[in-house]
Short mmCIF file of C-alpha atoms in Angstrom, two decimals:
data_model
loop_
_atom_site.label_atom_id
_atom_site.label_comp_id
_atom_site.label_asym_id
_atom_site.label_seq_id
_atom_site.Cartn_x
_atom_site.Cartn_y
_atom_site.Cartn_z
CA UNK F 1 88.27 73.54 82.00
CA UNK F 2 90.42 76.49 81.44
CA UNK F 3 94.35 76.31 81.38
CA UNK F 4 94.45 78.67 84.34
CA UNK F 5 92.18 76.64 86.51
CA UNK F 6 94.10 73.26 85.64
CA UNK F 7 97.23 74.93 86.66
CA UNK F 8 96.04 76.13 89.85
CA UNK F 9 94.59 72.94 90.83
CA UNK F 10 97.94 71.28 89.91
CA UNK F 11 99.65 73.66 92.16
CA UNK F 12 97.07 73.13 94.83
CA UNK F 13 97.40 69.38 94.54
CA UNK F 14 101.28 69.27 95.02
CA UNK F 15 100.89 71.62 97.98
CA UNK F 16 98.33 69.35 99.50
CA UNK F 17 100.59 66.24 98.99
CA UNK F 18 103.61 68.10 100.81
CA UNK F 19 101.35 69.49 103.61
CA UNK F 20 99.46 66.26 104.26
CA UNK F 21 102.94 64.61 104.54
CA UNK F 22 104.02 67.41 107.06
CA UNK F 23 100.95 66.71 108.97
CA UNK F 24 101.41 62.96 109.09
CA UNK F 25 105.01 63.41 110.64
CA UNK F 26 104.30 66.35 112.86
CA UNK F 27 100.68 65.48 113.72
CA UNK F 28 99.56 68.94 112.43
CA UNK F 29 100.90 71.79 110.56
CA UNK F 30 99.52 71.15 107.05
CA UNK F 31 96.26 73.22 107.53
CA UNK F 32 98.13 76.18 108.77
CA UNK F 33 100.85 76.19 105.95
CA UNK F 34 98.32 75.58 103.42
CA UNK F 35 95.91 78.43 104.32
CA UNK F 36 98.14 81.12 103.17
CA UNK F 37 98.47 79.59 99.71
CA UNK F 38 94.83 78.55 99.74
CA UNK F 39 93.93 82.14 100.42
CA UNK F 40 96.14 83.70 97.81
CA UNK F 41 94.40 81.17 95.09
CA UNK F 42 90.61 81.19 96.36
CA UNK F 43 90.23 84.11 98.93
CA UNK F 44 90.14 83.78 102.54
CA UNK F 45 86.09 83.03 102.55
CA UNK F 46 86.64 80.27 100.20
CA UNK F 47 89.78 79.03 101.17
CA UNK F 48 88.76 78.16 105.08
CA UNK F 49 85.64 75.84 103.64
CA UNK F 50 88.10 74.27 100.84
CA UNK F 51 90.66 73.54 103.52
CA UNK F 52 87.95 71.95 105.68
CA UNK F 53 87.12 69.64 102.84
CA UNK F 54 90.67 68.57 102.20
CA UNK F 55 91.45 67.89 105.70
CA UNK F 56 88.58 65.70 106.04
CA UNK F 57 90.86 63.27 103.93
CA UNK F 58 94.04 64.24 105.57
CA UNK F 59 92.71 63.70 109.02
CA UNK F 60 90.68 60.73 108.11
CA UNK F 61 93.65 58.90 106.70
CA UNK F 62 95.86 59.78 109.81
CA UNK F 63 93.05 58.19 111.98
CA UNK F 64 92.96 55.25 110.13
CA UNK F 65 96.66 54.61 109.84
CA UNK F 66 97.21 55.05 113.51
CA UNK F 67 93.74 53.57 114.50
CA UNK F 68 95.27 51.18 116.98
CA UNK F 69 96.83 54.02 119.28
CA UNK F 70 93.77 56.39 119.74
CA UNK F 71 93.16 57.51 123.12
CA UNK F 72 89.28 57.44 122.99
CA UNK F 73 88.52 59.06 126.45
CA UNK F 74 90.57 62.24 125.12
CA UNK F 75 88.70 62.38 121.81
CA UNK F 76 85.41 62.00 123.61
CA UNK F 77 86.19 64.91 126.15
CA UNK F 78 87.75 67.26 123.15
CA UNK F 79 84.49 66.63 121.20
CA UNK F 80 82.21 67.96 124.09
CA UNK F 81 83.94 71.28 123.69
CA UNK F 82 84.75 71.07 120.17
CA UNK F 83 81.28 70.42 118.66
CA UNK F 84 79.28 73.36 119.99
CA UNK F 85 82.12 75.87 119.55
CA UNK F 86 82.74 74.78 115.93
CA UNK F 87 79.44 75.21 114.96
CA UNK F 88 79.17 78.71 116.68
CA UNK F 89 82.45 79.77 114.97
CA UNK F 90 81.43 78.31 111.45
CA UNK F 91 78.25 80.49 111.70
CA UNK F 92 80.20 83.55 112.52
CA UNK F 93 82.99 83.22 109.75
CA UNK F 94 81.23 85.22 107.23
CA UNK F 95 81.07 88.48 109.20
CA UNK F 96 84.27 88.04 111.77
CA UNK F 97 87.52 90.06 111.37
CA UNK F 98 90.02 87.28 111.34
CA UNK F 99 93.46 89.10 111.15
CA UNK F 100 93.57 89.99 115.02
CA UNK F 101 92.56 86.45 116.00
CA UNK F 102 95.29 84.90 113.74
CA UNK F 103 98.02 87.26 115.46
CA UNK F 104 97.12 86.41 118.95
CA UNK F 105 97.34 82.64 118.01
CA UNK F 106 100.71 83.25 116.60
CA UNK F 107 102.04 84.95 119.67
CA UNK F 108 100.29 82.15 121.72
CA UNK F 109 102.17 79.23 120.02
CA UNK F 110 105.57 80.83 120.11
CA UNK F 111 105.41 81.65 123.75
CA UNK F 112 104.16 77.97 124.17
CA UNK F 113 107.63 76.72 122.56
CA UNK F 114 109.54 79.16 124.70
CA UNK F 115 107.80 78.10 127.92
CA UNK F 116 108.34 74.36 127.18
CA UNK F 117 112.10 75.13 126.92
CA UNK F 118 112.19 77.01 130.14
CA UNK F 119 110.04 74.29 131.90
CA UNK F 120 111.05 70.82 129.86
CA UNK F 121 108.67 69.05 132.47
CA UNK F 122 105.38 70.89 132.33
CA UNK F 123 102.51 69.78 134.66
CA UNK F 124 100.50 67.06 133.03
CA UNK F 125 97.00 68.35 132.31
CA UNK F 126 93.99 66.41 133.53
CA UNK F 127 91.64 64.52 130.86
CA UNK F 128 88.87 66.91 131.74
CA UNK F 129 90.90 69.80 130.74
CA UNK F 130 90.47 68.74 126.96
CA UNK F 131 86.80 69.92 127.03
CA UNK F 132 88.20 73.40 127.32
CA UNK F 133 90.95 72.63 124.58
CA UNK F 134 88.21 71.24 122.28
CA UNK F 135 86.12 74.52 122.86
CA UNK F 136 89.13 76.73 121.93
CA UNK F 137 90.05 74.55 119.08
CA UNK F 138 86.69 74.29 117.62
CA UNK F 139 86.20 77.95 117.66
CA UNK F 140 89.45 78.79 116.23
CA UNK F 141 89.56 76.22 113.55
CA UNK F 142 86.05 77.36 112.40
CA UNK F 143 87.27 80.76 111.74
CA UNK F 144 90.82 80.22 110.80
CA UNK F 145 90.50 76.94 109.06
CA UNK F 146 92.91 75.07 111.08
CA UNK F 147 94.53 75.35 114.48
CA UNK F 148 96.33 72.08 114.95
CA UNK F 149 99.07 73.76 116.38
CA UNK F 150 96.93 75.12 119.38
CA UNK F 151 96.37 71.57 120.64
CA UNK F 152 99.67 70.16 120.22
CA UNK F 153 101.24 71.42 123.53
CA UNK F 154 98.46 69.89 125.60
CA UNK F 155 98.56 66.48 123.80
CA UNK F 156 102.53 66.62 124.37
CA UNK F 157 102.12 67.57 127.98
CA UNK F 158 99.66 64.82 128.53
CA UNK F 159 102.55 62.28 127.45
CA UNK F 160 101.18 61.26 123.92
CA UNK F 161 103.89 60.71 121.26
CA UNK F 162 104.26 59.31 117.83
CA UNK F 163 101.30 57.09 116.72
CA UNK F 164 99.09 57.96 119.87
CA UNK F 165 99.62 61.53 119.22
CA UNK F 166 98.95 61.67 115.51
CA UNK F 167 96.01 59.55 115.58
CA UNK F 168 94.42 60.95 118.45
CA UNK F 169 94.93 64.80 117.35
CA UNK F 170 93.58 63.65 113.92
CA UNK F 171 90.50 62.18 115.21
CA UNK F 172 89.64 65.23 117.32
CA UNK F 173 90.43 67.43 114.32
CA UNK F 174 88.03 65.08 112.30
CA UNK F 175 85.29 65.75 114.55
CA UNK F 176 85.84 69.62 114.49
CA UNK F 177 85.91 69.35 110.59
CA UNK F 178 82.58 67.28 110.24
CA UNK F 179 80.85 70.00 112.67
CA UNK F 180 82.35 72.76 110.42
CA UNK F 181 81.05 71.59 107.19
CA UNK F 182 77.40 71.43 108.74
CA UNK F 183 77.91 75.25 109.78
CA UNK F 184 79.43 76.21 106.63
CA UNK F 185 76.59 74.71 104.82
CA UNK F 186 74.09 76.53 106.94
CA UNK F 187 75.63 79.94 105.75
CA UNK F 188 75.99 79.10 102.28
CA UNK F 189 79.72 79.19 102.49
CA UNK F 190 79.61 75.60 101.30
CA UNK F 191 78.73 75.26 97.74
CA UNK F 192 79.35 72.78 94.97
CA UNK F 193 82.42 74.88 93.87
CA UNK F 194 84.03 74.28 97.34
CA UNK F 195 83.23 70.78 97.27
CA UNK F 196 84.80 69.95 93.74
CA UNK F 197 88.06 71.96 94.83
CA UNK F 198 88.09 70.03 98.08
CA UNK F 199 87.54 66.84 96.12
CA UNK F 200 90.05 67.61 93.45
CA UNK F 201 92.82 68.01 96.09
CA UNK F 202 92.01 64.77 98.01
CA UNK F 203 94.12 62.48 96.18
CA UNK F 204 97.28 64.48 96.80
CA UNK F 205 96.20 64.65 100.38
CA UNK F 206 96.01 61.01 100.78
CA UNK F 207 99.26 60.23 99.18
CA UNK F 208 100.99 62.76 101.19
CA UNK F 209 99.35 61.18 104.38
CA UNK F 210 100.60 57.82 103.49
CA UNK F 211 104.00 58.99 102.61
CA UNK F 212 104.39 61.00 105.82
CA UNK F 213 103.29 57.95 107.96
CA UNK F 214 106.25 55.91 106.49
CA UNK F 215 108.66 58.90 107.39
CA UNK F 216 107.10 59.12 111.12
CA UNK F 217 107.59 55.66 111.79
CA UNK F 218 111.43 56.10 111.43
CA UNK F 219 111.66 59.08 114.13
CA UNK F 220 112.86 58.92 117.56
CA UNK F 221 110.37 60.22 120.31
CA UNK F 222 112.98 63.05 120.93
CA UNK F 223 113.29 63.88 117.22
CA UNK F 224 109.44 63.78 116.84
CA UNK F 225 108.98 66.27 119.73
CA UNK F 226 111.58 68.69 118.46
CA UNK F 227 110.00 68.53 115.01
CA UNK F 228 106.52 69.29 116.54
CA UNK F 229 108.03 72.23 118.46
CA UNK F 230 109.77 73.76 115.24
CA UNK F 231 106.39 73.37 113.72
CA UNK F 232 104.72 75.17 116.29
CA UNK F 233 107.37 78.09 115.64
CA UNK F 234 106.87 78.08 112.18
CA UNK F 235 103.13 77.98 112.37
CA UNK F 236 103.23 80.86 114.89
CA UNK F 237 105.31 83.05 112.65
CA UNK F 238 102.85 82.36 109.68
CA UNK F 239 100.02 83.56 111.71
CA UNK F 240 101.61 86.71 112.87
CA UNK F 241 102.78 87.40 109.38
CA UNK F 242 99.75 86.14 107.57
CA UNK F 243 96.92 87.96 105.88
#
């Protein structure tokens, strides 16, 4: 193994640790923040599948750490929309222009935060609405690697906070990532190199998730919501300015 590759993996592993910690605290954000870095290291067509493999560990660990607080009815409805659209998005990744979609998503996220500030008590979405949330998330996640910030406003408006929010969001994301693995494999985007890169980043991801969980346990509900909104603003900005 070359020195350059070792240095690249060391840097990516350190980033995976930090970003998994961010995800464990805020419930999302690690994938969005990692995408620009992974794109610079591996290229966009490799970065998205590598990020997906890495997020299997990140989301799986968050599901396990918050397993007693999962909202299974929301997870089931979300999955109904997410699975078919994640499959479709995974098949489209090899030939879809991604930059315009990223910028639209970024504008949406920033608008959501502003809207929440103007209307601090938004109408609670119905459980059935999460089928549509899952569909939009599945398609966007397959094309962009991660759209955790897209789901955050809906879970917050439904009333989920802290362990319930983090665990339920992670379970929904895990369903999407497993579906995307199947789609990427069908289009030859998922090869042995992608799997090895994803596995190499897994230890840092698991350690980061565990560390983030310890931090999240010390946060008040109000501070937690504020951190999530700050993450939405950062994620939206990165999508707008991204590659």
